[in-house]
Amino acid sequence: MVGLSKISGSEDISHGDKDTQVPKQNEEQLKQWFIGSIDQGTTSTRFLIFDGTGTPIASHQMEFEQIYLHSGWVDHDPVEIVQTVETCIEEATKDFTKKGYSVSDIKAIGLSTQRETTVLWDCETGELLHNAIAWPDTRTQHIVRELKERKGANKLQDVCGLPLSTYPSSVKLVWMLRNVDKVRKAYDECRLAFGTIDTWLLFNLNGKDKKLHVTDVTNASRTMFVNLRNLEYDSTVLDFFELDPKKIKLPKIVPCSDPSAFGSMASGSLKGVKITGCLGDQSAALVGQKGFEPGMAKNTYGTGCFLLYNVGEEPVMSHHGLLATVGYHFGGKRKPVYALEGSIAVAGSAVQFLRNNFKFIEASPDINTLATTVKDNGGCVFVTAFSGLFAPYWIDDANGTIFGITQFTERGHIARATMEATCFQTKAILDAMEKDSGHRLAQLAVDGGMSNSELCMQIQADLIGIPVDRPAMRETTSLGAAIAAGFAVDVWKEFEELKEINKEDHTIFKPQMSKEASSKMYKRWERAVEMSKGWLDSEDTSPSS
């Protein structure tokens, strides 16, 4: 393919840094050290075991149910999520030992999780009080509109880095307090435990230890309750949401890498193994892509699509529709590292939509084959606003809309337009990041399921006009959690030691479309976004809203 090149491990792709070879004896030792990594995502759970060179040795993955009770609602069963984690651990460990390795060689476990998804339980009994409300859920639209009119609303983003929208955990909690009797009763009686998926999993993996109610800084920064500058719960923000911290148990906030804060496995084949790393999945991917220097960025094409840009040790508040968030914090004497983030609600989930709802394809990877049956989108533009539009637009009242359908339109055109939707939104985010940071990205590191499509990555390079760098081993979210865990137990001590990890056989997609052609496509996308607005109003929300 024109515009595509391979880079072997002997060449440097680390944004100009010089190569530092890992001493051979050290590399041999690292191959005997292993780290487990739980990757709990939006639609599936997996568990991988890496050796100290970042090579995956064993893995297991399971999907779990997406619960759509009403239009715009997305629930998860927190009990099922725990079960998938436990099953994946057992199956991957079984595979690991079959290959001749010993469980005793697993030094620690890292955890990465979907963010913002909100779980509530009784802190005295451990009883679950409601399904988890997942991050793409939009039932809170009317609450968001109401909160935007409340005094102090315009000051929130400068404190916590997030805009008022259906996205963060805060509004999901408010909805449950208003609509779920058991939740309200537990709150009034000071029994309500709040957590994102990381807190819920750590509580359960530690044998439902009531004393262990913890979250890491990256997940905490997605609740909207945390002051980004001091990384503590902010009383002004809690007051804004009318929350009494005496009536709700909020998790203790700790760094992403810690030898004791996250406890250890209470049961199963890895009983007693410490959990020493914890990050939100997109921060884990930034770590897994080794985005350790300011100006480095990664884009993960998963269920949604998330672009994180390392801005260094001070938060940068966006003025162009992006989020300010914690990139990672490895504790000790290290300072937290912040990021600008562009969040796209729908990416791989649009491919699943074509598979499950329209039956266009039998399996998600088939989208690439279908899209290559046509030479372009045939005039179709698909605004995949199933949960409104996130960054940099923040349009709550948009719905998924396909423009440009004619008698000429084929399934391949729709497939191609589905891929392009994520690529267009990525370009919008990169344009906003350039305005916020004052710097244009030279190259974009990518991972996630949709990055497996060479067509999709070539479209992305064409639209953004810079090379796209795809590693051969794309389990970078899992790798990031493993890296955080490894730092806590001294598998690695400095970021410099990680330079050689996952460096082999990168593929570089170079732009091959003219700027004029790319600009014309993007202008049509922007017109389609404008036309997708206003499809929802307060009467279109859930029946019990």
XYZ file of N, CA, C and O in Angstrom, residues 152 154-162 221 224-238 315 317 324:
116
model
N -22.767 28.727 39.678
C -21.449 28.110 39.795
C -21.119 27.120 38.704
O -19.997 26.613 38.628
N -20.581 27.499 35.581
C -19.549 27.956 34.645
C -18.135 27.897 35.232
O -17.156 28.115 34.528
N -18.011 27.609 36.518
C -16.700 27.542 37.161
C -16.205 26.111 37.370
O -15.055 25.896 37.753
N -17.076 25.137 37.118
C -16.713 23.752 37.424
C -15.531 23.257 36.617
O -14.619 22.610 37.151
N -15.536 23.512 35.308
C -14.497 22.930 34.462
C -13.105 23.426 34.841
O -12.125 22.686 34.717
N -13.002 24.645 35.335
C -11.696 25.162 35.734
C -11.169 24.454 36.983
O -9.966 24.446 37.240
N -12.059 23.831 37.741
C -11.655 23.092 38.938
C -11.317 21.641 38.593
O -10.257 21.128 38.964
N -12.232 20.985 37.870
C -12.091 19.530 37.665
C -11.695 19.139 36.246
O -11.421 17.959 35.995
N -11.666 20.084 35.319
C -11.192 19.783 33.967
C -12.235 19.219 33.034
O -11.962 19.030 31.846
N -13.445 18.939 33.541
C -14.492 18.304 32.741
C -15.676 19.247 32.573
O -16.057 19.936 33.520
N -10.204 11.367 38.617
C -10.311 12.617 37.869
C -11.460 12.602 36.872
O -11.798 13.637 36.293
N -15.618 14.004 38.262
C -15.976 15.425 38.296
C -16.000 15.954 39.728
O -16.389 17.087 39.966
N -15.587 15.140 40.674
C -15.580 15.554 42.073
C -14.211 16.024 42.552
O -14.070 16.493 43.678
N -13.181 15.887 41.703
C -11.801 16.063 42.149
C -11.197 17.348 41.601
O -11.347 17.665 40.416
N -10.514 18.076 42.464
C -9.760 19.250 42.054
C -8.479 18.771 41.371
O -7.656 18.090 41.988
N -8.312 19.114 40.107
C -7.173 18.598 39.347
C -5.838 19.078 39.892
O -4.817 18.415 39.703
N -5.819 20.219 40.553
C -4.545 20.778 40.989
C -4.001 20.106 42.250
O -2.796 19.930 42.397
N -4.893 19.727 43.176
C -4.394 19.053 44.386
C -4.794 17.583 44.451
O -4.410 16.862 45.367
N -5.590 17.124 43.482
C -6.028 15.729 43.370
C -6.734 15.242 44.635
O -6.545 14.114 45.088
N -7.561 16.115 45.193
C -8.408 15.790 46.330
C -9.854 16.143 45.994
O -10.117 16.969 45.110
N -10.796 15.499 46.706
C -12.196 15.852 46.507
C -12.406 17.323 46.849
O -11.884 17.823 47.845
N -13.156 18.015 46.013
C -13.339 19.445 46.162
C -14.701 19.736 46.794
O -15.739 19.352 46.249
N -14.690 20.406 47.922
C -15.931 20.659 48.656
C -16.886 21.560 47.862
O -18.105 21.384 47.935
N -16.329 22.486 47.094
C -17.181 23.369 46.295
C -17.944 22.579 45.244
O -19.142 22.812 45.015
N -17.259 21.627 44.619
C -17.902 20.804 43.593
C -18.946 19.887 44.224
O -20.059 19.731 43.697
N -18.616 19.271 45.350
C -19.589 18.409 46.029
C -20.820 19.208 46.439
O -21.954 18.728 46.313
N -1.711 20.888 34.978
C -2.885 20.714 34.120
C -3.070 21.898 33.176
O -2.760 23.041 33.541
N -6.035 23.685 31.122
C -7.481 23.750 30.953
C -7.803 24.142 29.512
O -7.307 25.165 29.014
N -9.401 18.302 30.481
C -8.148 18.224 31.217
C -8.271 17.040 32.170
O -9.293 16.873 32.842
